[in-house]
Short mmCIF file of C-alpha atoms in Angstrom, two decimals:
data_model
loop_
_atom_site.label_atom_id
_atom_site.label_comp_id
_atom_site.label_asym_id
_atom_site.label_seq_id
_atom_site.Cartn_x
_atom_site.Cartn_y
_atom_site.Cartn_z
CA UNK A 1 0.00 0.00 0.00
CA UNK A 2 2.45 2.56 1.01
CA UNK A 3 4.50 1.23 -2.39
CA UNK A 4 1.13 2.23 -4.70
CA UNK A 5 0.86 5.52 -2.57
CA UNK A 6 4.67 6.91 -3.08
CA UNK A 7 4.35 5.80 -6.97
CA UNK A 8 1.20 8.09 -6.80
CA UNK A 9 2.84 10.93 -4.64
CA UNK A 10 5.51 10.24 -7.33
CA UNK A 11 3.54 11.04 -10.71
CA UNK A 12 1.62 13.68 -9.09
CA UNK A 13 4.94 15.27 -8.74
CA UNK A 14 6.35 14.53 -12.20
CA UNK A 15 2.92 16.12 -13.87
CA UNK A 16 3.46 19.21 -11.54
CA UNK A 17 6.83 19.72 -12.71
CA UNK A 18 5.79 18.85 -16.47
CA UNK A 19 3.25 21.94 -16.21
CA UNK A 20 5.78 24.01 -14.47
CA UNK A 21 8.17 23.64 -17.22
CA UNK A 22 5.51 24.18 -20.03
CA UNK A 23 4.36 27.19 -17.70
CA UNK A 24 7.58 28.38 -18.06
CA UNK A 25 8.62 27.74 -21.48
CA UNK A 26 5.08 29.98 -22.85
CA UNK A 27 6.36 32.54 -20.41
CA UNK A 28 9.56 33.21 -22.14
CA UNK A 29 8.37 32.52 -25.70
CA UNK A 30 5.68 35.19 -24.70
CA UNK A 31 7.69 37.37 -23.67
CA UNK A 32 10.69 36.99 -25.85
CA UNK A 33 8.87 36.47 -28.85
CA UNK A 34 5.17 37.95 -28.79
CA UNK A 35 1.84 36.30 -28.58
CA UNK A 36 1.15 35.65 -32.13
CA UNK A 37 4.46 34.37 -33.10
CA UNK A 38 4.22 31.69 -30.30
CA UNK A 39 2.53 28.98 -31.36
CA UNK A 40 1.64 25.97 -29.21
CA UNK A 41 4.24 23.41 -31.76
CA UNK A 42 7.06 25.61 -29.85
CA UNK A 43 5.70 25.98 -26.86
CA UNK A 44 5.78 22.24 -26.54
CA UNK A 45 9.02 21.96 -28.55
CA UNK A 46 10.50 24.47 -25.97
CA UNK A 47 9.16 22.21 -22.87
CA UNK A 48 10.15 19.44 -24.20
CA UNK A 49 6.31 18.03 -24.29
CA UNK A 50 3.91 16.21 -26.93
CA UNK A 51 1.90 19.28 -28.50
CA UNK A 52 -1.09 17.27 -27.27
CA UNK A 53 -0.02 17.08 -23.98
CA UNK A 54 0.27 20.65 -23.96
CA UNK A 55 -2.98 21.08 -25.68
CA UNK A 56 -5.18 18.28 -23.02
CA UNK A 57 -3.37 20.41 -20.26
CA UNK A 58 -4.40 23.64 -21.20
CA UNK A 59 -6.98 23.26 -24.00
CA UNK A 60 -6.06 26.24 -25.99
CA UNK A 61 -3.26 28.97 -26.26
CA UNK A 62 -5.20 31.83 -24.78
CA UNK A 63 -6.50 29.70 -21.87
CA UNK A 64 -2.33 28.72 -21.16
CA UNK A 65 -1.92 32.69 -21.52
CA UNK A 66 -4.33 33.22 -18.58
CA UNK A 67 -3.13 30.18 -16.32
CA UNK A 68 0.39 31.72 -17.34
CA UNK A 69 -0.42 35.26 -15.78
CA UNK A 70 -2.21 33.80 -12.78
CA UNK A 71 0.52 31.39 -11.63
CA UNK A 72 3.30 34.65 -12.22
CA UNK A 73 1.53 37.19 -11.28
CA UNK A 74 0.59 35.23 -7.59
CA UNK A 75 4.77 33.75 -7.38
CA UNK A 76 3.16 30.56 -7.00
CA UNK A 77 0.80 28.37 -9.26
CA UNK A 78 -1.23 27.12 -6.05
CA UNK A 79 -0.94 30.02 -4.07
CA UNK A 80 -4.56 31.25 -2.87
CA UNK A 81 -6.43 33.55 -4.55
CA UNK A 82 -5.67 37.67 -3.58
CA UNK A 83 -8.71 37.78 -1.43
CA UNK A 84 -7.27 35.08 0.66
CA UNK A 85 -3.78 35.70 1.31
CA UNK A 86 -2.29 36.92 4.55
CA UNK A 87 -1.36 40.16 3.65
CA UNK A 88 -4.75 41.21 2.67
CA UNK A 89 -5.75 39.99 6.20
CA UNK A 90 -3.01 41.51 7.80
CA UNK A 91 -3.87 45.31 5.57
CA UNK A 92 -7.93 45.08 6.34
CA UNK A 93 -6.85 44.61 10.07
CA UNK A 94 -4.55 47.40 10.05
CA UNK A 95 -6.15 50.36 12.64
CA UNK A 96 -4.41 53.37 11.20
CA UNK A 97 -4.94 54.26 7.18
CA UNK A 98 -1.85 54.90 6.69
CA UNK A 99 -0.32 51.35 7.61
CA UNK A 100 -3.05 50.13 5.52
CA UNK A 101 -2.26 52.04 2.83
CA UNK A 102 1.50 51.30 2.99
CA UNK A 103 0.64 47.09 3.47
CA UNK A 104 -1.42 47.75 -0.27
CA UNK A 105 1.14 49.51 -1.86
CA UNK A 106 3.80 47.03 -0.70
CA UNK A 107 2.46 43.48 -1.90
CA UNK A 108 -0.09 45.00 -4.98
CA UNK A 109 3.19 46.28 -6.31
CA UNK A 110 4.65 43.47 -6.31
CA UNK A 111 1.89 41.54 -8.08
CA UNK A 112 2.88 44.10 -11.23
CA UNK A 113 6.28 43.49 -10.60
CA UNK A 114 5.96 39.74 -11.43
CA UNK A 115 3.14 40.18 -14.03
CA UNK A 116 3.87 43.05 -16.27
CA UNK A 117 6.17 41.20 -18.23
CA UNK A 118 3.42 39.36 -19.67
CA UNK A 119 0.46 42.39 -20.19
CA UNK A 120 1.88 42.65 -23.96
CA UNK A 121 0.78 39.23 -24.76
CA UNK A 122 -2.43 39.68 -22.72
CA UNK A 123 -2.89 42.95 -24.95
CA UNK A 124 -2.22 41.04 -28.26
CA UNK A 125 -4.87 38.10 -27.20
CA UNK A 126 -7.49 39.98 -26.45
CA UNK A 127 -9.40 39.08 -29.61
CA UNK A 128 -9.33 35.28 -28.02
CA UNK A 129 -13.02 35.25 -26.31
CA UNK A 130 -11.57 33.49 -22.98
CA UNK A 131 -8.39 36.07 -22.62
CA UNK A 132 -10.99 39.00 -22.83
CA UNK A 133 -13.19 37.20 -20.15
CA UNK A 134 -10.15 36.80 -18.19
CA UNK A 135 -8.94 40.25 -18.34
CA UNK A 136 -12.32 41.48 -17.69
CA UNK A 137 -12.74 39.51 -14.67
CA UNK A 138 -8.89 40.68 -13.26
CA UNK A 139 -10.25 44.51 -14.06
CA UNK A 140 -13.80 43.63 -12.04
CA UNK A 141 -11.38 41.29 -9.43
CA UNK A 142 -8.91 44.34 -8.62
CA UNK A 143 -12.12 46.82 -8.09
CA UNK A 144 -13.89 45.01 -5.71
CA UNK A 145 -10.09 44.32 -3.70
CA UNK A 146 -9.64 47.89 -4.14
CA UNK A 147 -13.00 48.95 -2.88
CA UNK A 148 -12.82 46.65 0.13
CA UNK A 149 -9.24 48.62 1.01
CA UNK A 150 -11.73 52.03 0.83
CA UNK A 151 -14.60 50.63 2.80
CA UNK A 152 -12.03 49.81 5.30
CA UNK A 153 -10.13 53.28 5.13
CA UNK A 154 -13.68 54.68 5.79
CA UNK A 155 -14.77 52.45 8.36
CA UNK A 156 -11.60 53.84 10.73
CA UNK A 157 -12.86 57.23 9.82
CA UNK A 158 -9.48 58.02 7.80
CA UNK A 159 -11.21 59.18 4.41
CA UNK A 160 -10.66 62.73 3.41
CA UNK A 161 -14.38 65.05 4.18
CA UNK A 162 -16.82 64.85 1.62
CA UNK A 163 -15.04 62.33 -0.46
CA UNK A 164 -17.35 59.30 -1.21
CA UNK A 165 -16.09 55.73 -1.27
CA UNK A 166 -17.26 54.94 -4.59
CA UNK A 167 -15.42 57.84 -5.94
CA UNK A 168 -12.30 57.07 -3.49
CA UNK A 169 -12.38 53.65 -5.33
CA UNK A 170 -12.40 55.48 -8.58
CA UNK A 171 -9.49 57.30 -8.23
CA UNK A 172 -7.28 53.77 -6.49
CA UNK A 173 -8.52 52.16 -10.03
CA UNK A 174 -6.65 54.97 -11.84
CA UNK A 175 -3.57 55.42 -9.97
CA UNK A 176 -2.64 52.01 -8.92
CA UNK A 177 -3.59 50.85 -12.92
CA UNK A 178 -1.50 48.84 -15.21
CA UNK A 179 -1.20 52.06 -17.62
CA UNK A 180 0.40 53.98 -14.50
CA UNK A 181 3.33 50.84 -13.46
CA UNK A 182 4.13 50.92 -17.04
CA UNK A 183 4.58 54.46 -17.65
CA UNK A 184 6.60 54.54 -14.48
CA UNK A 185 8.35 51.56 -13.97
CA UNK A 186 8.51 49.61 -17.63
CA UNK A 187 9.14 53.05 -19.67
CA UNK A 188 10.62 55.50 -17.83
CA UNK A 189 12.47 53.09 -15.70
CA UNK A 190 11.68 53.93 -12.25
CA UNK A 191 12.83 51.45 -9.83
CA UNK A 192 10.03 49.64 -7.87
CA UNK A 193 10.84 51.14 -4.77
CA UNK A 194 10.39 54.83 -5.70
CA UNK A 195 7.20 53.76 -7.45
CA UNK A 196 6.20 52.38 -4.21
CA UNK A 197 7.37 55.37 -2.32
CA UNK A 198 5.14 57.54 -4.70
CA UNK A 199 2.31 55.11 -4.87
CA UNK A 200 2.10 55.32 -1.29
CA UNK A 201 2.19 59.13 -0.73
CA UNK A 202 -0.19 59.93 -3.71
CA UNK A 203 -2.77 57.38 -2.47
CA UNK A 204 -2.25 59.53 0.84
CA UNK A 205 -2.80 62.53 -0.69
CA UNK A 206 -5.74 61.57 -2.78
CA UNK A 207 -7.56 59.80 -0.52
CA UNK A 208 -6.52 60.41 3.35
CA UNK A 209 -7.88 63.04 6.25
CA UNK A 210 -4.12 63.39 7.79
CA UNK A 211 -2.12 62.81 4.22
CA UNK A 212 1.27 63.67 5.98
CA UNK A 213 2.52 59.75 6.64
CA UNK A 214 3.60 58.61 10.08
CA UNK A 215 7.25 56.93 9.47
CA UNK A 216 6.49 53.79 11.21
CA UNK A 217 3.36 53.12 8.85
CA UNK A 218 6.01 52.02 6.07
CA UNK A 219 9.48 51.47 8.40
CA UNK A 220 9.65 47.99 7.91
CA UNK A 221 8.79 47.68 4.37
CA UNK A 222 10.84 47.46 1.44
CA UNK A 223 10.20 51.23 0.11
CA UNK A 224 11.01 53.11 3.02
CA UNK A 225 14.09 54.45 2.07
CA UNK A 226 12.60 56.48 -0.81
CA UNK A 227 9.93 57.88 1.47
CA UNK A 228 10.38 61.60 2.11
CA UNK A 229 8.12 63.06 4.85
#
């Protein structure tokens, strides 16, 4: 019995590390080469795989695209979804806006970070019906995080007067967009730590009652040597 069981435990690892490595090899064709000159024959040629391995694993190109994005873009293919990670715990529980604040900035920058590489294939598949769904459910995904991080912010009373949550949650969609990382970061090559340290103090600005950030809000994060006070 325990002989059947490790042979199990033992394919269940192989076909992990066989969708790893095709995972891995449509990342870098992706990137490297665009989404329309990748085709699935070298994505499998790449991995080493039968094409029709590749294709029963992922069914089509644009639904490997999106399993691609959602593995990098977490650091982990079975990590748990956003909603349910620690750090979102740890940010909603925060009892000061500007910790919470600093705790979104910190790990939803580096969910860009990881998955930016990969928005100009996303952009070129878009005419694929499941990539579009996809996207469009990451857009609708990243407004209702976003608007929980408000409804928090408004529930400690830390909102700026007279500014409404909806429209606070308007204005986190803008600034903390894809368009915005890659104007910063990708183009004009800003290193992710001063986009973080600007992230942080224009969400502060834009959003906050007391804007002018306490130091020990961000002190132990990765950014807080480009903070200015």
């Amino acid at each position: 019995m325990a002989m059947v069981k490790g042979a199990a435990t033992t394919r269940a690892e192989r076909a992990r590390l066989t969708r790893r490595r095709m995972l891995d090899s449509a990342g870098e064709l992706f990137i490297r080469d665009g989404y329309a000159e990748t085709t699935m024959d070298r994505i499998a040629d790449h991995a080493g795989v039968a094409v029709q391995t590749l294709y029963y694993t992922f069914r089509s190109k644009g639904q490997l695209l999106c399993e691609l994005v959602e593995a990098t873009a977490a650091g982990d293919e079975e990590v748990a979804p956003v909603a349910q990670r620690a750090w979102v715990g740890e940010m909603l529980a925060a009892t000061s806006g500007h910790r919470l604040l600093a705790l979104a900035v910190e790990h939803g920058a580096d969910i860009f970070v990881r998955a930016a590489p990969l928005w100009p294939a996303v952009a070129a598949a878009v005419s694929d019906p499941h990539v579009d769904r996809y996207w469009a459910g990451v857009a609708a995904g990243r407004r209702a995080g976003q608007a929980r991080m408000v409804a928090r912010l408004d529930e400690l009373g830390a909102l700026r007067p007279g500014l409404d949550p909806d429209r606070a949650t308007d204005v986190v969609v803008t600034i903390v967009g894809h368009d915005v990382f890659t104007n910063l970061v990708t183009r004009a090559h800003w290193s992710v730590p001063e986009y973080k340290a600007w992230l942080l103090t224009t969400l502060a600005q834009q959003l906050l009652r007391r804007p002018r950030l306490a130091p020990s809000a961000y002190a132990d994060l990765s950014y807080s040597q480009q903070m200015t006070t």
